């Protein structure tokens, strides 16, 4: 999908869209492409000290499935199966999800950087 939905993930189906509409649009767009539908979640966190800028990036690779599964999480979690797992992010225990998520990875990097300076 040429990087879509990208930074517009919350507004993918329009400025007033919700998770259901965004997920439906994503699945509709993917119908035009052969499986597997590889994807990744990316989070960037930036710290600026007034002198230094530090950017941390966390990523988790996986695939998009054709039917939503699970009730935990939000956004694209019911459609995203992370590499190495059989469950979607929305099916994983929150403790597991939070330990492998792109957000955790980015902010863990940022935390380590801040503790080292």
N, CA, C and O atoms as a DFTB+ gen file, in Angstrom:
468 C
 N C O
     1  1       0.815      -1.202       0.000
     2  2       0.000       0.000       0.000
     3  2       0.855       1.262       0.000
     4  3       0.395       2.344       0.365
     5  1       2.107       1.102      -0.416
     6  2       3.009       2.249      -0.508
     7  2       3.166       2.989       0.810
     8  3       3.214       4.219       0.837
     9  1       3.246       2.244       1.896
    10  2       3.450       2.849       3.208
    11  2       2.187       3.316       3.906
    12  3       2.252       3.796       5.037
    13  1       1.052       3.186       3.263
    14  2      -0.193       3.597       3.911
    15  2      -0.628       2.530       4.902
    16  3      -0.316       1.357       4.695
    17  1      -1.317       2.876       5.943
    18  2      -1.826       4.197       6.268
    19  2      -0.795       5.139       6.902
    20  3      -1.049       6.340       6.997
    21  1       0.338       4.633       7.327
    22  2       1.411       5.493       7.820
    23  2       0.986       6.365       8.980
    24  3       0.267       5.924       9.877
    25  1       1.442       7.619       8.954
    26  2       1.141       8.524      10.068
    27  2      -0.325       8.921      10.114
    28  3      -0.768       9.550      11.076
    29  1      -1.069       8.566       9.098
    30  2      -2.499       8.872       9.065
    31  2      -3.347       7.682       9.516
    32  3      -4.530       7.609       9.185
    33  1      -2.766       6.763      10.255
    34  2      -3.461       5.526      10.613
    35  2      -4.776       5.770      11.344
    36  3      -5.739       5.035      11.123
    37  1      -4.845       6.771      12.202
    38  2      -6.081       7.045      12.937
    39  2      -7.143       7.693      12.055
    40  3      -8.326       7.675      12.397
    41  1      -6.736       8.261      10.932
    42  2      -7.657       8.955      10.027
    43  2      -7.683       8.305       8.642
    44  3      -8.059       8.945       7.660
    45  1      -7.289       7.052       8.565
    46  2      -7.140       6.372       7.280
    47  2      -8.429       6.388       6.464
    48  3      -8.388       6.584       5.249
    49  1      -9.564       6.186       7.114
    50  2     -10.847       6.150       6.407
    51  2     -11.540       7.515       6.394
    52  3     -12.686       7.623       5.958
    53  1     -10.857       8.545       6.863
    54  2     -11.424       9.894       6.890
    55  2     -11.197      10.550       8.236
    56  3     -10.883       9.876       9.217
    57  1     -11.354      11.858       8.285
    58  2     -11.014      12.609       9.496
    59  2     -11.881      12.256      10.697
    60  3     -11.436      12.421      11.833
    61  1     -13.086      11.784      10.489
    62  2     -13.967      11.408      11.599
    63  2     -14.146       9.899      11.712
    64  3     -15.124       9.435      12.298
    65  1     -13.221       9.136      11.162
    66  2     -13.367       7.678      11.151
    67  2     -13.019       7.081      12.511
    68  3     -12.360       7.709      13.340
    69  1     -13.479       5.856      12.710
    70  2     -13.154       5.120      13.929
    71  2     -12.352       3.878      13.551
    72  3     -12.080       3.636      12.375
    73  1     -11.976       3.089      14.568
    74  2     -11.154       1.901      14.311
    75  2     -11.824       0.940      13.338
    76  3     -11.163       0.378      12.465
    77  1     -13.125       0.748      13.483
    78  2     -13.842      -0.178      12.602
    79  2     -13.758       0.282      11.150
    80  3     -13.476      -0.520      10.260
    81  1     -13.998       1.555      10.910
    82  2     -13.938       2.089       9.541
    83  2     -12.523       1.998       8.981
    84  3     -12.341       1.656       7.812
    85  1     -11.523       2.300       9.799
    86  2     -10.133       2.210       9.346
    87  2      -9.766       0.775       8.990
    88  3      -9.116       0.531       7.974
    89  1     -10.183      -0.174       9.826
    90  2      -9.890      -1.582       9.554
    91  2     -10.599      -2.061       8.295
    92  3     -10.022      -2.801       7.499
    93  1     -11.842      -1.644       8.113
    94  2     -12.583      -2.029       6.907
    95  2     -11.914      -1.475       5.652
    96  3     -11.803      -2.174       4.645
    97  1     -11.469      -0.224       5.713
    98  2     -10.791       0.357       4.548
    99  2      -9.504      -0.398       4.253
   100  3      -9.204      -0.694       3.096
   101  1      -8.741      -0.710       5.298
   102  2      -7.488      -1.444       5.109
   103  2      -7.748      -2.783       4.432
   104  3      -7.076      -3.128       3.460
   105  1      -8.716      -3.537       4.938
   106  2      -9.019      -4.842       4.346
   107  2      -9.501      -4.700       2.909
   108  3      -9.155      -5.518       2.056
   109  1     -10.285      -3.683       2.636
   110  2     -10.757      -3.447       1.272
   111  2      -9.592      -3.135       0.332
   112  3      -9.551      -3.641      -0.790
   113  1      -8.651      -2.313       0.778
   114  2      -7.476      -1.978      -0.036
   115  2      -6.609      -3.214      -0.288
   116  3      -6.067      -3.385      -1.380
   117  1      -6.483      -4.061       0.714
   118  2      -5.615      -5.239       0.590
   119  2      -6.178      -6.299      -0.346
   120  3      -5.440      -7.178      -0.791
   121  1      -7.460      -6.235      -0.652
   122  2      -8.059      -7.203      -1.583
   123  2      -7.373      -7.166      -2.943
   124  3      -7.412      -8.145      -3.688
   125  1      -6.752      -6.049      -3.263
   126  2      -6.086      -5.887      -4.560
   127  2      -4.675      -6.462      -4.586
   128  3      -4.006      -6.409      -5.618
   129  1      -4.220      -7.008      -3.472
   130  2      -2.847      -7.511      -3.364
   131  2      -2.851      -8.959      -2.891
   132  3      -3.700      -9.347      -2.089
   133  1      -1.901      -9.765      -3.387
   134  2      -1.836     -11.167      -2.953
   135  2      -1.338     -11.280      -1.510
   136  3      -0.604     -10.423      -1.017
   137  1      -1.757     -12.357      -0.852
   138  2      -1.256     -12.641       0.500
   139  2       0.125     -13.251       0.391
   140  3       0.450     -13.782      -0.670
   141  1       0.948     -13.210       1.406
   142  2       0.652     -12.642       2.720
   143  2       0.738     -11.123       2.687
   144  3       1.484     -10.545       1.897
   145  1      -0.034     -10.492       3.553
   146  2      -0.041      -9.037       3.664
   147  2       0.893      -8.637       4.801
   148  3       0.467      -8.429       5.937
   149  1       2.171      -8.537       4.466
   150  2       3.150      -8.171       5.487
   151  2       2.949      -6.714       5.886
   152  3       2.527      -5.875       5.090
   153  1       3.267      -6.450       7.145
   154  2       3.078      -5.103       7.675
   155  2       4.014      -4.905       8.851
   156  3       4.641      -5.847       9.335
   157  1       4.095      -3.668       9.300
   158  2       4.833      -3.402      10.526
   159  2       4.205      -2.212      11.226
   160  3       3.667      -1.303      10.594
   161  1       4.288      -2.242      12.549
   162  2       3.905      -1.103      13.371
   163  2       5.195      -0.368      13.690
   164  3       6.203      -0.995      14.015
   165  1       5.172       0.949      13.601
   166  2       6.356       1.767      13.867
   167  2       5.978       2.898      14.814
   168  3       4.937       3.536      14.662
   169  1       6.844       3.131      15.795
   170  2       6.678       4.254      16.713
   171  2       7.989       5.023      16.773
   172  3       9.056       4.433      16.943
   173  1       7.906       6.329      16.633
   174  2       9.074       7.194      16.795
   175  2       8.849       8.073      18.018
   176  3       7.777       8.651      18.197
   177  1       9.870       8.162      18.849
   178  2       9.826       9.021      20.034
   179  2      11.043       9.931      19.983
   180  3      12.159       9.473      19.740
   181  1      10.829      11.205      20.209
   182  2      11.920      12.178      20.107
   183  2      12.051      12.938      21.419
   184  3      11.059      13.357      22.015
   185  1      13.291      13.105      21.853
   186  2      13.607      13.909      23.034
   187  2      14.518      15.045      22.600
   188  3      15.492      14.838      21.876
   189  1      14.187      16.247      23.054
   190  2      15.030      17.404      22.766
   191  2      15.377      18.068      24.092
   192  3      14.487      18.497      24.826
   193  1      16.646      18.151      24.393
   194  2      17.112      18.692      25.670
   195  2      17.304      20.202      25.640
   196  3      17.596      20.810      26.670
   197  1      17.148      20.794      24.504
   198  2      17.481      22.195      24.327
   199  2      18.767      22.340      23.533
   200  3      19.034      23.378      22.929
   201  1      19.559      21.271      23.549
   202  2      20.812      21.230      22.790
   203  2      20.899      19.991      21.909
   204  3      21.394      20.043      20.784
   205  1      20.416      18.896      22.435
   206  2      20.537      17.605      21.751
   207  2      19.153      17.087      21.374
   208  3      18.191      17.222      22.130
   209  1      19.078      16.494      20.190
   210  2      17.869      15.784      19.783
   211  2      18.208      14.310      19.694
   212  3      19.199      13.926      19.074
   213  1      17.378      13.486      20.317
   214  2      17.574      12.045      20.254
   215  2      16.279      11.433      19.747
   216  3      15.200      11.712      20.270
   217  1      16.396      10.598      18.726
   218  2      15.236       9.925      18.147
   219  2      15.357       8.429      18.354
   220  3      16.382       7.825      18.039
   221  1      14.308       7.844      18.885
   222  2      14.241       6.396      19.077
   223  2      13.115       5.855      18.201
   224  3      12.041       6.450      18.118
   225  1      13.370       4.734      17.555
   226  2      12.367       4.125      16.680
   227  2      12.178       2.673      17.085
   228  3      13.142       1.915      17.197
   229  1      10.930       2.296      17.302
   230  2      10.586       0.910      17.603
   231  2       9.721       0.348      16.495
   232  3       8.820       1.022      15.995
   233  1       9.996      -0.884      16.113
   234  2       9.217      -1.531      15.054
   235  2       8.850      -2.941      15.476
   236  3       9.580      -3.590      16.226
   237  1       7.714      -3.406      14.988
   238  2       7.334      -4.804      15.129
   239  2       6.776      -5.252      13.782
   240  3       5.841      -4.653      13.250
   241  1       7.359      -6.301      13.249
   242  2       6.936      -6.848      11.956
   243  2       5.863      -7.901      12.158
   244  3       5.780      -8.539      13.208
   245  1       5.053      -8.069      11.140
   246  2       4.006      -9.075      11.205
   247  2       3.235      -9.129       9.907
   248  3       3.753      -8.815       8.835
   249  1       1.976      -9.538      10.030
   250  2       1.118      -9.620       8.848
   251  2      -0.298      -9.211       9.220
   252  3      -0.703      -9.278      10.381
   253  1      -1.033      -8.791       8.211
   254  2      -2.436      -8.430       8.364
   255  2      -3.269      -9.631       7.939
   256  3      -3.071     -10.190       6.861
   257  1      -4.206     -10.020       8.802
   258  2      -5.109     -11.123       8.471
   259  2      -6.415     -10.555       7.917
   260  3      -6.672      -9.356       8.023
   261  1      -7.229     -11.416       7.329
   262  2      -8.417     -10.940       6.614
   263  2      -9.654     -10.765       7.481
   264  3     -10.659     -10.224       7.019
   265  1      -9.598     -11.221       8.744
   266  2     -10.759     -11.085       9.625
   267  2     -10.280     -10.734      11.026
   268  3      -9.374     -11.373      11.560
   269  1     -10.890      -9.718      11.612
   270  2     -10.499      -9.251      12.942
   271  2     -10.694     -10.348      13.991
   272  3     -11.667     -11.102      13.969
   273  1      -9.716     -10.404      14.920
   274  2      -9.784     -11.354      16.041
   275  2      -9.296     -10.657      17.307
   276  3      -8.290      -9.947      17.290
   277  1     -10.014     -10.868      18.394
   278  2      -9.578     -10.371      19.692
   279  2     -10.257      -9.086      20.109
   280  3     -10.750      -8.320      19.282
   281  1     -10.270      -8.867      21.426
   282  2     -10.954      -7.699      22.001
   283  2     -10.002      -6.748      22.721
   284  3     -10.385      -5.622      23.041
   285  1      -8.772      -7.181      22.979
   286  2      -7.814      -6.310      23.656
   287  2      -7.222      -5.347      22.639
   288  3      -7.174      -5.645      21.446
   289  1      -6.780      -4.217      23.104
   290  2      -6.104      -3.286      22.210
   291  2      -7.064      -2.386      21.468
   292  3      -8.233      -2.250      21.830
   293  1      -6.545      -1.778      20.423
   294  2      -7.296      -0.790      19.655
   295  2      -6.670      -0.680      18.274
   296  3      -5.689      -1.357      17.964
   297  1      -7.249       0.177      17.454
   298  2      -6.680       0.408      16.127
   299  2      -6.660      -0.859      15.289
   300  3      -7.671      -1.544      15.135
   301  1      -5.491      -1.150      14.755
   302  2      -5.326      -2.298      13.866
   303  2      -4.962      -3.581      14.612
   304  3      -4.714      -4.609      13.982
   305  1      -4.927      -3.535      15.942
   306  2      -4.543      -4.703      16.743
   307  2      -5.310      -5.978      16.383
   308  3      -4.696      -7.044      16.338
   309  1      -6.633      -5.922      16.123
   310  2      -7.361      -7.156      15.797
   311  2      -6.982      -7.779      14.450
   312  3      -7.338      -8.925      14.178
   313  1      -6.268      -7.035      13.613
   314  2      -5.880      -7.533      12.287
   315  2      -4.399      -7.873      12.178
   316  3      -3.979      -8.476      11.191
   317  1      -3.606      -7.500      13.167
   318  2      -2.150      -7.606      13.076
   319  2      -1.625      -8.771      13.908
   320  3      -1.801      -8.807      15.126
   321  1      -0.977      -9.727      13.232
   322  2      -0.333     -10.864      13.897
   323  2       1.173     -10.613      13.868
   324  3       1.777     -10.611      12.796
   325  1       1.788     -10.399      15.043
   326  2       3.232     -10.146      15.057
   327  2       4.026     -11.394      14.698
   328  3       3.601     -12.516      14.973
   329  1       5.191     -11.181      14.076
   330  2       6.084     -12.293      13.734
   331  2       6.370     -13.123      14.973
   332  3       6.646     -12.591      16.048
   333  1       6.299     -14.452      14.800
   334  2       6.589     -15.352      15.899
   335  2       5.391     -15.683      16.766
   336  3       5.523     -16.423      17.741
   337  1       4.233     -15.154      16.435
   338  2       3.018     -15.383      17.216
   339  2       1.906     -15.870      16.302
   340  3       1.912     -15.598      15.101
   341  1       0.952     -16.594      16.878
   342  2      -0.212     -17.058      16.128
   343  2      -1.433     -16.192      16.426
   344  3      -2.438     -16.260      15.718
   345  1      -1.342     -15.385      17.469
   346  2      -2.450     -14.531      17.885
   347  2      -2.248     -13.110      17.372
   348  3      -1.123     -12.668      17.136
   349  1      -3.373     -12.404      17.204
   350  2      -3.293     -10.983      16.869
   351  2      -2.872     -10.201      18.109
   352  3      -2.908     -10.720      19.224
   353  1      -2.476      -8.962      17.905
   354  2      -2.139      -8.100      19.042
   355  2      -3.337      -7.970      19.979
   356  3      -3.157      -7.826      21.188
   357  1      -4.551      -8.018      19.444
   358  2      -5.762      -7.893      20.252
   359  2      -6.095      -9.173      21.008
   360  3      -6.935      -9.151      21.908
   361  1      -5.460     -10.278      20.666
   362  2      -5.671     -11.545      21.373
   363  2      -4.597     -11.809      22.423
   364  3      -4.797     -12.615      23.331
   365  1      -3.469     -11.137      22.300
   366  2      -2.377     -11.360      23.243
   367  2      -2.722     -10.794      24.611
   368  3      -3.453      -9.810      24.724
   369  1      -2.184     -11.430      25.653
   370  2      -2.308     -10.857      26.993
   371  2      -1.676      -9.470      26.958
   372  3      -0.632      -9.290      26.331
   373  1      -2.282      -8.491      27.613
   374  2      -1.716      -7.138      27.598
   375  2      -0.249      -7.093      28.032
   376  3       0.526      -6.296      27.503
   377  1       0.130      -7.926      28.976
   378  2       1.522      -7.946      29.436
   379  2       2.471      -8.355      28.304
   380  3       3.545      -7.772      28.150
   381  1       2.075      -9.349      27.523
   382  2       2.901      -9.790      26.392
   383  2       2.910      -8.710      25.312
   384  3       3.969      -8.328      24.814
   385  1       1.728      -8.227      24.957
   386  2       1.626      -7.190      23.923
   387  2       2.487      -5.982      24.279
   388  3       3.247      -5.483      23.450
   389  1       2.361      -5.523      25.506
   390  2       3.102      -4.330      25.913
   391  2       4.605      -4.563      25.945
   392  3       5.376      -3.610      25.831
   393  1       5.034      -5.805      26.096
   394  2       6.457      -6.120      26.115
   395  2       7.091      -6.261      24.742
   396  3       8.316      -6.235      24.618
   397  1       6.267      -6.410      23.703
   398  2       6.810      -6.578      22.346
   399  2       6.424      -5.434      21.414
   400  3       6.881      -5.381      20.272
   401  1       5.599      -4.533      21.888
   402  2       5.046      -3.502      21.001
   403  2       6.086      -2.513      20.507
   404  3       7.138      -2.327      21.119
   405  1       5.773      -1.897      19.408
   406  2       6.618      -0.865      18.818
   407  2       6.767       0.326      19.760
   408  3       7.824       0.955      19.806
   409  1       5.722       0.632      20.501
   410  2       5.804       1.738      21.461
   411  2       6.777       1.403      22.587
   412  3       7.612       2.223      22.966
   413  1       6.657       0.191      23.115
   414  2       7.584      -0.233      24.167
   415  2       9.022      -0.141      23.675
   416  3       9.891       0.385      24.370
   417  1       9.266      -0.651      22.484
   418  2      10.634      -0.654      21.952
   419  2      11.185       0.763      21.812
   420  3      12.333       1.019      22.174
   421  1      10.380       1.677      21.292
   422  2      10.846       3.059      21.109
   423  2      11.114       3.731      22.450
   424  3      12.156       4.359      22.635
   425  1      10.185       3.603      23.375
   426  2      10.358       4.290      24.654
   427  2      11.387       3.609      25.547
   428  3      11.984       4.260      26.404
   429  1      11.601       2.315      25.361
   430  2      12.685       1.636      26.075
   431  2      14.038       2.168      25.599
   432  3      14.935       2.403      26.408
   433  1      14.180       2.355      24.292
   434  2      15.410       2.960      23.748
   435  2      15.614       4.363      24.311
   436  3      16.716       4.727      24.719
   437  1      14.540       5.139      24.326
   438  2      14.620       6.510      24.824
   439  2      14.992       6.529      26.305
   440  3      15.828       7.326      26.730
   441  1      14.375       5.659      27.078
   442  2      14.686       5.557      28.510
   443  2      16.157       5.216      28.719
   444  3      16.833       5.845      29.534
   445  1      16.653       4.223      27.986
   446  2      18.061       3.828      28.118
   447  2      18.988       4.981      27.758
   448  3      20.009       5.191      28.413
   449  1      18.637       5.721      26.726
   450  2      19.457       6.872      26.338
   451  2      19.478       7.913      27.453
   452  3      20.539       8.418      27.820
   453  1      18.308       8.229      27.985
   454  2      18.228       9.260      29.022
   455  2      18.966       8.846      30.291
   456  3      19.547       9.691      30.972
   457  1      18.949       7.566      30.612
   458  2      19.672       7.084      31.795
   459  2      21.180       7.087      31.583
   460  3      21.944       7.061      32.548
   461  1      21.612       7.118      30.324
   462  2      23.050       7.070      30.033
   463  2      23.695       8.453      29.943
   464  3      24.920       8.559      29.902
   465  1      22.896       9.498      29.912
   466  2      23.473      10.852      29.787
   467  2      23.543      11.564      31.121
   468  3      24.000      12.705      31.189
